Amino acid sequence: MKYCRFQHHDGEQYGLVESVAGREEITRLLATPPEDVGGDMEDLRTTRMAHIPLVEAVLLPPVRPSKIVCVGRNYREHAAELGHEVPTEPLIFFKPTTALNSPGGTIRRPRISSRTDYEGELGVVIGKRCYKLGETEGVRAYILGYTCVDDFTARDLQNKDGQWTRAKGFDTFCPVGPVVTDEIDPWAGVGVQTRVNGEVRQDGNTRDFISLSMLCFGTSRKS
């Protein structure tokens, strides 16, 4: 299942996204926000609507998280690219929810920064509360789905500050979307690609992740 959040004539709505004649369309309205059904997507009620091509919709971030938990240097190749050692434990940081931005939204670069970087990431959307999961307990039952995230960073401020809150937390520094899907399996390997004006700048795979499961273990609510 895939869904998005978009601006409808009735206000902000969640919509079911399906392939129709080879293109992605919003085909039905979701009567209940997906994060409110306790992780069971089968419980989602839908209502009819006039189909809207996804590329023509005014899209919003498809999530409304209570917090955004991130794992730094989580790609082995990216850590090597920056000359960093691969972390032996997850390097956790937060982005504020005020950093959320629509997919394709405008990022406002602060005047105090002269170098900003994009980083394409896999977002894991937690659907229900969990606490102190054991190492042998499965995390997938708590995952609502996955989405695309741009972890935008003021790199010069990150290097200057030593910690990452300011550099990664400016308003608009976390574009998310366009959809949330439960139709992929990051453990089996999913491509994560970043393009700038159509040119591929980053091309990775979740098989190169260091700590996908640890992100889920460290989170008690939607992220």
Coordinates of N, CA and C in Angstrom, one line a residue:
M1 N 0.8 -1.2 0.0 CA 0.0 0.0 0.0 C 0.9 1.2 0.0
K2 N 0.4 2.2 -0.7 CA 1.1 3.5 -0.8 C 0.1 4.6 -0.5
Y3 N 0.6 5.6 0.2 CA -0.3 6.8 0.5 C 0.5 8.1 0.5
C4 N -0.2 9.2 0.3 CA 0.4 10.5 0.4 C -0.4 11.4 1.2
R5 N 0.0 12.6 1.4 CA -0.7 13.7 2.1 C -0.7 14.8 1.1
F6 N -1.9 15.4 0.9 CA -1.9 16.5 -0.1 C -3.0 17.5 0.2
Q7 N -2.9 18.6 -0.5 CA -3.8 19.7 -0.4 C -5.0 19.5 -1.3
H8 N -6.2 19.2 -0.7 CA -7.4 19.0 -1.4 C -8.3 20.2 -1.2
H9 N -9.4 20.2 -2.0 CA -10.3 21.4 -1.9 C -11.0 21.4 -0.5
D10 N -11.0 20.2 0.2 CA -11.6 20.2 1.5 C -10.5 20.4 2.6
G11 N -9.3 20.8 2.2 CA -8.2 20.9 3.1 C -7.2 19.8 3.0
E12 N -6.3 19.7 4.0 CA -5.3 18.7 3.9 C -5.9 17.3 4.1
Q13 N -5.5 16.4 3.2 CA -6.0 15.0 3.2 C -4.9 14.0 3.0
Y14 N -5.2 12.8 3.4 CA -4.4 11.6 3.0 C -5.1 10.9 1.9
G15 N -4.3 10.4 0.9 CA -4.8 9.7 -0.2 C -4.1 8.5 -0.6
L16 N -4.9 7.5 -1.0 CA -4.3 6.2 -1.5 C -3.7 6.4 -2.8
V17 N -2.5 5.9 -3.0 CA -1.8 6.1 -4.3 C -1.7 4.7 -5.0
E18 N -2.2 4.7 -6.2 CA -2.2 3.4 -7.0 C -1.7 3.7 -8.4
S19 N -1.2 2.7 -9.1 CA -0.8 2.8 -10.5 C -2.0 2.6 -11.4
V20 N -2.3 3.6 -12.2 CA -3.5 3.5 -13.1 C -2.9 3.8 -14.5
A21 N -3.0 2.8 -15.4 CA -2.6 2.9 -16.8 C -1.1 3.4 -16.9
G22 N -0.3 2.9 -16.0 CA 1.1 3.2 -16.0 C 1.6 4.5 -15.3
R23 N 0.6 5.2 -14.6 CA 1.0 6.4 -13.9 C 0.4 6.3 -12.5
E24 N 1.1 7.0 -11.6 CA 0.7 7.0 -10.2 C -0.4 8.1 -10.0
E25 N -1.5 7.6 -9.4 CA -2.6 8.5 -9.2 C -3.1 8.4 -7.7
I26 N -3.7 9.5 -7.2 CA -4.4 9.5 -5.9 C -5.8 9.0 -6.3
T27 N -6.2 7.9 -5.7 CA -7.5 7.3 -6.2 C -8.6 7.4 -5.1
R28 N -8.2 7.4 -3.9 CA -9.2 7.4 -2.8 C -8.7 8.3 -1.6
L29 N -9.6 8.9 -0.9 CA -9.3 9.6 0.3 C -9.2 8.6 1.5
L30 N -8.3 8.8 2.4 CA -8.2 8.0 3.6 C -9.0 8.7 4.7
A31 N -10.0 8.0 5.2 CA -10.9 8.7 6.2 C -10.2 8.9 7.5
T32 N -9.2 8.1 7.8 CA -8.4 8.2 9.1 C -6.9 8.4 8.8
P33 N -6.2 9.3 9.4 CA -4.8 9.4 9.2 C -4.1 8.0 9.5
P34 N -3.2 7.6 8.6 CA -2.6 6.2 8.8 C -1.9 6.1 10.2
E35 N -1.3 7.2 10.7 CA -0.6 7.0 12.0 C -1.6 6.8 13.2
D36 N -2.9 6.9 12.9 CA -3.8 6.8 14.0 C -4.5 5.4 14.1
V37 N -4.0 4.5 13.3 CA -4.7 3.2 13.3 C -3.9 2.1 13.9
G38 N -2.8 2.5 14.6 CA -2.0 1.5 15.4 C -1.2 0.6 14.6
G39 N -0.8 1.0 13.4 CA 0.0 0.2 12.5 C -0.7 -0.8 11.6
D40 N -2.0 -0.9 11.8 CA -2.7 -1.9 10.9 C -3.3 -1.2 9.7
M41 N -2.7 -1.3 8.6 CA -3.1 -0.6 7.4 C -4.4 -1.1 6.9
E42 N -4.8 -2.4 7.3 CA -6.0 -3.0 6.8 C -7.2 -2.3 7.4
D43 N -7.0 -1.6 8.5 CA -8.1 -0.9 9.2 C -8.5 0.5 8.6
L44 N -7.7 0.9 7.6 CA -8.0 2.2 7.0 C -9.2 2.2 6.1
R45 N -10.1 3.1 6.5 CA -11.3 3.3 5.7 C -11.0 4.3 4.6
T46 N -11.6 4.1 3.4 CA -11.4 5.1 2.3 C -12.7 5.5 1.8
T47 N -12.7 6.7 1.1 CA -13.9 7.2 0.4 C -13.5 7.6 -1.0
R48 N -14.5 7.6 -1.9 CA -14.3 7.9 -3.3 C -13.9 9.4 -3.5
M49 N -13.1 9.6 -4.6 CA -12.8 10.9 -5.0 C -12.4 10.9 -6.5
A50 N -12.4 12.0 -7.1 CA -12.0 12.1 -8.5 C -10.5 11.9 -8.5
H51 N -10.0 11.0 -9.4 CA -8.6 10.7 -9.4 C -7.7 12.0 -9.7
I52 N -6.6 12.0 -9.1 CA -5.6 13.1 -9.3 C -4.3 12.5 -9.6
P53 N -3.6 12.8 -10.8 CA -2.3 12.3 -11.0 C -1.3 12.8 -9.9
L54 N -0.5 11.9 -9.4 CA 0.3 12.3 -8.3 C 1.2 13.5 -8.6
V55 N 1.7 13.6 -9.9 CA 2.6 14.7 -10.3 C 1.9 16.0 -10.3
E56 N 0.6 16.0 -10.3 CA -0.2 17.2 -10.4 C -0.7 17.7 -9.1
A57 N -0.6 16.8 -8.1 CA -1.1 17.2 -6.7 C -0.2 18.1 -6.0
V58 N -0.8 18.9 -5.1 CA 0.0 19.8 -4.2 C 0.3 18.9 -3.0
L59 N 1.5 18.4 -3.0 CA 1.9 17.4 -2.0 C 2.4 18.1 -0.7
L60 N 2.1 17.4 0.4 CA 2.6 17.8 1.7 C 3.4 16.7 2.3
P61 N 4.2 16.9 3.3 CA 4.9 15.8 4.0 C 3.9 14.7 4.3
P62 N 4.2 13.5 4.0 CA 3.2 12.4 4.2 C 3.2 11.9 5.6
V63 N 3.9 12.5 6.5 CA 4.0 12.1 7.9 C 3.8 13.4 8.8
R64 N 3.4 13.1 10.0 CA 3.3 14.1 11.0 C 3.9 13.6 12.3
P65 N 5.2 13.5 12.4 CA 5.9 12.8 13.4 C 5.9 13.6 14.7
S66 N 6.0 12.9 15.8 CA 6.2 13.6 17.1 C 7.7 13.9 17.3
K67 N 8.6 13.2 16.6 CA 10.0 13.5 16.6 C 10.6 12.8 15.4
I68 N 11.8 13.3 15.0 CA 12.5 12.8 13.8 C 13.8 12.3 14.3
V69 N 14.0 11.0 14.4 CA 15.2 10.4 14.9 C 16.1 10.0 13.7
C70 N 17.3 10.4 13.7 CA 18.2 10.1 12.6 C 19.5 9.3 13.1
V71 N 20.0 8.6 12.1 CA 21.3 7.8 12.4 C 22.3 8.4 11.5
G72 N 23.4 9.0 12.0 CA 24.4 9.6 11.3 C 25.5 8.6 10.8
R73 N 26.1 8.9 9.7 CA 27.2 8.1 9.1 C 26.7 6.6 9.0
N74 N 25.5 6.4 8.5 CA 24.9 5.1 8.5 C 25.2 4.3 7.2
Y75 N 25.8 5.0 6.2 CA 26.3 4.3 5.0 C 27.8 4.1 5.1
R76 N 28.2 2.9 5.0 CA 29.6 2.6 5.0 C 30.4 3.4 4.0
E77 N 29.9 3.5 2.8 CA 30.6 4.2 1.7 C 30.6 5.7 2.0
H78 N 29.5 6.3 2.5 CA 29.4 7.7 2.8 C 30.4 8.1 3.9
A79 N 30.5 7.2 4.9 CA 31.4 7.5 6.0 C 32.9 7.5 5.5
A80 N 33.2 6.6 4.6 CA 34.5 6.5 4.0 C 34.7 7.8 3.1
E81 N 33.7 8.2 2.4 CA 33.8 9.4 1.5 C 34.1 10.6 2.3
L82 N 33.6 10.8 3.5 CA 33.9 11.9 4.3 C 35.1 11.8 5.2
G83 N 35.8 10.6 5.0 CA 37.0 10.3 5.8 C 36.7 10.0 7.3
H84 N 35.5 9.5 7.6 CA 35.1 9.2 8.9 C 35.2 7.7 9.2
E85 N 35.5 7.4 10.4 CA 35.5 6.0 10.8 C 34.0 5.5 10.9
V86 N 33.8 4.2 10.6 CA 32.5 3.6 10.7 C 32.1 3.5 12.1
P87 N 31.0 4.1 12.6 CA 30.6 4.0 14.0 C 30.4 2.6 14.5
T88 N 30.8 2.3 15.7 CA 30.6 1.0 16.3 C 29.2 0.9 17.0
E89 N 28.7 2.1 17.3 CA 27.3 2.2 17.8 C 26.6 3.2 17.0
P90 N 25.2 3.2 16.9 CA 24.5 4.2 16.1 C 24.8 5.6 16.6
L91 N 25.0 6.5 15.7 CA 25.3 7.9 16.0 C 24.0 8.6 15.8
I92 N 23.3 8.8 16.9 CA 21.9 9.3 16.9 C 21.9 10.8 17.0
F93 N 21.0 11.5 16.2 CA 20.7 12.9 16.4 C 19.2 13.1 16.0
F94 N 18.7 14.3 16.3 CA 17.3 14.6 16.0 C 17.2 15.8 15.1
K95 N 16.2 15.8 14.3 CA 15.8 17.0 13.6 C 14.5 17.5 14.2
P96 N 14.3 18.8 14.4 CA 13.0 19.2 14.9 C 11.9 19.0 13.8
T97 N 10.6 18.9 14.3 CA 9.5 18.7 13.4 C 9.3 20.0 12.5
T98 N 9.8 21.2 13.0 CA 9.7 22.4 12.3 C 10.6 22.4 11.0
A99 N 11.5 21.4 10.9 CA 12.4 21.3 9.7 C 11.6 20.6 8.6
L100 N 10.5 20.0 8.9 CA 9.7 19.3 7.8 C 9.4 20.2 6.6
N101 N 9.5 19.6 5.5 CA 9.3 20.3 4.2 C 8.6 19.3 3.2
S102 N 7.8 19.9 2.3 CA 7.1 19.1 1.3 C 8.1 18.5 0.3
P103 N 7.8 17.4 -0.3 CA 8.7 16.9 -1.4 C 8.7 17.9 -2.5
G104 N 9.9 18.3 -2.9 CA 10.0 19.3 -3.9 C 9.8 20.7 -3.4
G105 N 9.7 20.9 -2.1 CA 9.5 22.2 -1.5 C 10.8 23.0 -1.5
T106 N 10.7 24.3 -1.3 CA 11.8 25.2 -1.3 C 12.6 25.1 0.0
I107 N 13.9 24.9 -0.1 CA 14.7 24.9 1.1 C 15.3 26.3 1.3
R108 N 15.2 26.9 2.4 CA 15.7 28.2 2.7 C 17.1 28.1 3.3
R109 N 18.1 28.5 2.6 CA 19.5 28.4 3.2 C 19.7 29.6 4.1
P110 N 20.2 29.4 5.3 CA 20.4 30.6 6.2 C 21.6 31.4 5.7
R111 N 21.6 32.6 6.0 CA 22.6 33.5 5.5 C 24.0 33.2 6.2
I112 N 23.9 32.6 7.4 CA 25.1 32.4 8.1 C 25.9 31.1 7.6
S113 N 25.3 30.4 6.6 CA 26.0 29.3 6.0 C 26.3 29.5 4.6
S114 N 27.5 29.1 4.2 CA 28.0 29.2 2.8 C 28.2 27.9 2.1
R115 N 28.0 26.8 2.9 CA 28.0 25.5 2.3 C 26.9 24.6 2.8
T116 N 26.1 24.1 2.0 CA 25.0 23.2 2.3 C 25.1 22.0 1.5
D117 N 24.7 20.8 2.1 CA 24.7 19.5 1.4 C 23.4 18.8 1.5
Y118 N 23.1 18.0 0.5 CA 21.9 17.2 0.5 C 22.4 15.7 0.8
E119 N 21.5 15.0 1.4 CA 21.8 13.6 1.7 C 20.4 12.8 1.5
G120 N 20.3 12.0 0.5 CA 19.1 11.2 0.3 C 19.1 10.0 1.4
E121 N 18.0 9.8 2.0 CA 17.9 8.9 3.1 C 16.6 8.1 3.0
L122 N 16.6 6.9 3.6 CA 15.4 6.1 3.8 C 14.7 6.5 5.1
G123 N 13.5 6.9 5.1 CA 12.7 7.3 6.3 C 11.9 6.1 6.8
V124 N 12.0 5.7 8.0 CA 11.2 4.6 8.6 C 10.1 5.2 9.4
V125 N 8.9 4.9 9.1 CA 7.7 5.5 9.7 C 7.2 4.5 10.8
I126 N 7.3 4.8 12.1 CA 6.9 4.0 13.1 C 5.4 4.1 13.3
G127 N 4.6 3.0 13.3 CA 3.2 3.1 13.4 C 2.6 2.9 14.7
K128 N 3.3 2.3 15.6 CA 2.7 2.1 17.0 C 3.8 2.0 18.0
R129 N 3.4 2.3 19.2 CA 4.4 2.5 20.3 C 5.0 1.1 20.7
C130 N 6.3 1.2 21.0 CA 7.0 0.0 21.5 C 8.0 0.5 22.5
Y131 N 8.5 -0.5 23.4 CA 9.4 -0.1 24.5 C 10.2 -1.3 24.8
K132 N 11.5 -1.0 24.9 CA 12.5 -2.0 25.3 C 12.4 -3.3 24.5
L133 N 12.3 -3.3 23.2 CA 12.3 -4.5 22.5 C 13.6 -5.3 22.7
G134 N 13.5 -6.6 22.8 CA 14.7 -7.4 22.9 C 15.4 -7.5 21.6
E135 N 16.7 -8.0 21.6 CA 17.5 -8.1 20.4 C 16.9 -9.1 19.5
T136 N 16.2 -10.1 20.0 CA 15.6 -11.2 19.1 C 14.2 -10.9 18.7
E137 N 13.6 -9.8 19.2 CA 12.2 -9.4 18.8 C 12.2 -8.7 17.5
G138 N 11.2 -9.0 16.7 CA 11.1 -8.4 15.4 C 10.6 -7.0 15.5
V139 N 11.1 -6.1 14.6 CA 10.7 -4.7 14.7 C 9.7 -4.4 13.6
R140 N 9.5 -5.3 12.6 CA 8.7 -4.9 11.4 C 7.2 -4.7 11.8
A141 N 6.7 -5.4 12.8 CA 5.3 -5.2 13.2 C 5.0 -3.8 13.7
Y142 N 6.1 -3.0 14.0 CA 5.9 -1.7 14.5 C 6.1 -0.6 13.4
I143 N 6.5 -1.1 12.2 CA 6.8 -0.2 11.1 C 5.6 0.0 10.2
L144 N 5.1 1.3 10.1 CA 4.0 1.5 9.2 C 4.4 1.5 7.7
G145 N 5.6 2.0 7.4 CA 6.0 2.1 6.1 C 7.3 2.8 6.0
Y146 N 7.7 3.2 4.7 CA 9.0 3.8 4.4 C 8.7 5.0 3.5
T147 N 9.6 6.0 3.6 CA 9.5 7.1 2.7 C 10.9 7.7 2.4
C148 N 10.9 8.7 1.5 CA 12.2 9.3 1.1 C 12.4 10.6 2.0
V149 N 13.6 10.8 2.4 CA 14.0 11.9 3.2 C 15.2 12.6 2.7
D150 N 15.2 13.9 2.6 CA 16.5 14.6 2.3 C 17.0 15.2 3.6
D151 N 18.1 14.7 4.1 CA 18.7 15.2 5.3 C 19.6 16.3 4.9
F152 N 19.0 17.5 4.8 CA 19.7 18.7 4.4 C 20.6 19.2 5.5
T153 N 21.8 19.7 5.2 CA 22.7 20.1 6.3 C 23.5 21.3 5.9
A154 N 23.7 22.2 6.8 CA 24.6 23.3 6.7 C 26.0 22.8 7.1
R155 N 26.7 22.3 6.1 CA 28.0 21.5 6.5 C 29.0 22.3 7.2
D156 N 29.1 23.6 6.8 CA 30.1 24.4 7.5 C 29.8 24.6 8.9
L157 N 28.5 24.7 9.3 CA 28.1 24.9 10.6 C 28.3 23.6 11.4
Q158 N 28.0 22.5 10.7 CA 28.2 21.2 11.4 C 29.7 21.0 11.8
N159 N 30.6 21.4 10.9 CA 32.0 21.2 11.2 C 32.4 22.2 12.3
K160 N 31.8 23.4 12.3 CA 32.2 24.4 13.3 C 31.7 24.1 14.6
D161 N 30.4 23.6 14.7 CA 29.8 23.4 16.0 C 30.2 22.1 16.7
G162 N 30.6 21.1 16.0 CA 31.0 19.8 16.6 C 29.8 19.0 16.9
Q163 N 28.6 19.5 17.2 CA 27.4 18.8 17.3 C 26.4 19.3 16.2
W164 N 25.4 18.6 16.0 CA 24.7 18.7 14.7 C 23.3 19.4 14.7
T165 N 22.9 19.9 15.9 CA 21.5 20.4 16.0 C 21.3 21.6 15.1
R166 N 22.1 22.6 15.2 CA 21.9 23.8 14.4 C 22.0 23.5 12.9
A167 N 23.1 22.7 12.6 CA 23.4 22.5 11.1 C 22.3 21.8 10.4
K168 N 21.6 20.9 11.1 CA 20.6 20.0 10.5 C 19.2 20.4 10.8
G169 N 19.0 21.4 11.7 CA 17.7 21.7 12.3 C 17.0 22.9 11.8
F170 N 17.5 23.6 10.8 CA 16.9 24.8 10.3 C 15.5 24.5 9.7
D171 N 14.6 25.4 9.7 CA 13.3 25.3 9.0 C 13.5 24.9 7.6
T172 N 12.7 24.0 7.1 CA 12.7 23.5 5.7 C 13.8 22.5 5.4
F173 N 14.7 22.1 6.4 CA 15.9 21.3 6.2 C 15.5 19.8 6.2
C174 N 14.2 19.4 6.1 CA 13.9 18.0 6.1 C 12.7 17.7 5.1
P175 N 13.0 17.8 3.8 CA 11.9 17.4 2.9 C 11.6 15.9 3.0
V176 N 10.3 15.6 2.9 CA 9.9 14.2 3.1 C 8.9 13.8 2.1
G177 N 8.9 12.6 1.5 CA 7.9 12.2 0.6 C 8.5 11.8 -0.8
P178 N 7.6 11.6 -1.8 CA 6.2 12.0 -1.8 C 5.2 11.0 -1.1
V179 N 5.6 9.8 -1.0 CA 4.6 8.8 -0.5 C 5.3 8.0 0.7
V180 N 4.4 7.3 1.4 CA 4.8 6.3 2.4 C 4.3 5.0 1.8
T181 N 5.2 4.0 1.8 CA 4.9 2.7 1.2 C 5.3 1.5 2.1
D182 N 4.5 0.5 2.1 CA 4.9 -0.8 2.8 C 5.3 -1.9 1.9
E183 N 5.5 -1.5 0.6 CA 5.8 -2.4 -0.5 C 7.2 -2.7 -0.8
I184 N 8.1 -2.2 0.1 CA 9.5 -2.4 -0.1 C 10.1 -3.1 1.1
D185 N 11.3 -3.7 0.9 CA 12.0 -4.4 2.0 C 13.4 -4.0 2.1
P186 N 13.7 -3.0 3.0 CA 15.1 -2.5 3.1 C 16.1 -3.6 3.6
W187 N 15.6 -4.6 4.3 CA 16.6 -5.6 4.7 C 17.1 -6.4 3.5
A188 N 16.2 -6.5 2.5 CA 16.6 -7.3 1.2 C 17.4 -6.4 0.3
G189 N 17.3 -5.1 0.5 CA 18.1 -4.1 -0.3 C 17.2 -3.3 -1.2
V190 N 17.2 -2.0 -0.9 CA 16.5 -1.0 -1.7 C 17.4 0.1 -2.1
G191 N 17.3 0.5 -3.4 CA 18.2 1.6 -3.9 C 17.8 3.0 -3.3
V192 N 18.7 3.8 -3.0 CA 18.5 5.1 -2.5 C 19.3 6.1 -3.3
Q193 N 18.6 6.9 -4.1 CA 19.3 7.7 -5.1 C 18.9 9.2 -5.0
T194 N 19.9 10.0 -5.1 CA 19.7 11.5 -5.0 C 20.0 12.1 -6.3
R195 N 19.1 12.9 -6.9 CA 19.3 13.6 -8.1 C 19.2 15.1 -8.0
V196 N 20.0 15.8 -8.6 CA 19.9 17.3 -8.6 C 19.7 17.7 -10.1
N197 N 18.6 18.3 -10.4 CA 18.2 18.7 -11.8 C 18.4 17.5 -12.7
G198 N 18.0 16.3 -12.3 CA 18.0 15.1 -13.1 C 19.3 14.4 -13.1
E199 N 20.4 15.0 -12.5 CA 21.7 14.3 -12.5 C 21.9 13.6 -11.2
V200 N 22.3 12.3 -11.4 CA 22.5 11.4 -10.2 C 23.7 11.9 -9.5
R201 N 23.5 12.2 -8.2 CA 24.7 12.7 -7.3 C 25.0 11.7 -6.3
Q202 N 24.0 10.9 -5.8 CA 24.3 9.9 -4.8 C 23.5 8.6 -5.2
D203 N 24.1 7.5 -5.1 CA 23.5 6.2 -5.5 C 23.9 5.1 -4.5
G204 N 23.1 4.8 -3.6 CA 23.4 3.8 -2.6 C 22.4 2.7 -2.5
N205 N 22.5 1.9 -1.5 CA 21.6 0.8 -1.3 C 21.5 0.5 0.2
T206 N 20.3 0.1 0.7 CA 20.1 -0.1 2.1 C 20.9 -1.3 2.6
R207 N 21.4 -2.1 1.7 CA 22.3 -3.2 2.1 C 23.6 -2.7 2.7
D208 N 23.9 -1.4 2.4 CA 25.1 -0.8 2.9 C 24.9 -0.1 4.2
F209 N 23.6 -0.2 4.7 CA 23.3 0.4 6.0 C 24.1 -0.3 7.1
I210 N 24.4 0.4 8.1 CA 25.1 -0.2 9.3 C 24.1 -0.6 10.4
S211 N 23.1 0.3 10.6 CA 22.2 0.0 11.7 C 20.7 0.4 11.4
L212 N 20.1 -0.3 10.5 CA 18.7 -0.1 10.2 C 17.9 -0.5 11.3
S213 N 18.1 -1.7 11.9 CA 17.3 -2.2 13.0 C 17.4 -1.3 14.2
M214 N 18.6 -0.8 14.5 CA 18.9 0.0 15.7 C 18.1 1.3 15.7
L215 N 17.8 1.8 14.5 CA 16.9 3.0 14.5 C 15.5 2.7 15.0
C216 N 15.0 1.5 14.7 CA 13.7 1.1 15.2 C 13.8 0.8 16.7
F217 N 14.8 0.1 17.1 CA 14.9 -0.2 18.5 C 15.0 1.0 19.4
G218 N 15.6 2.1 18.9 CA 15.8 3.3 19.7 C 14.6 4.3 19.6
T219 N 13.5 3.9 19.0 CA 12.4 4.8 18.8 C 11.1 4.3 19.5
S220 N 10.4 5.2 20.3 CA 9.2 4.7 21.0 C 8.0 5.2 20.3
R221 N 8.1 6.1 19.4 CA 6.9 6.7 18.8 C 7.2 7.0 17.3
K222 N 6.2 7.5 16.6 CA 6.4 7.8 15.2 C 7.6 8.6 14.9
S223 N 8.3 8.3 13.8 CA 9.5 9.1 13.4 C 9.7 9.0 11.9

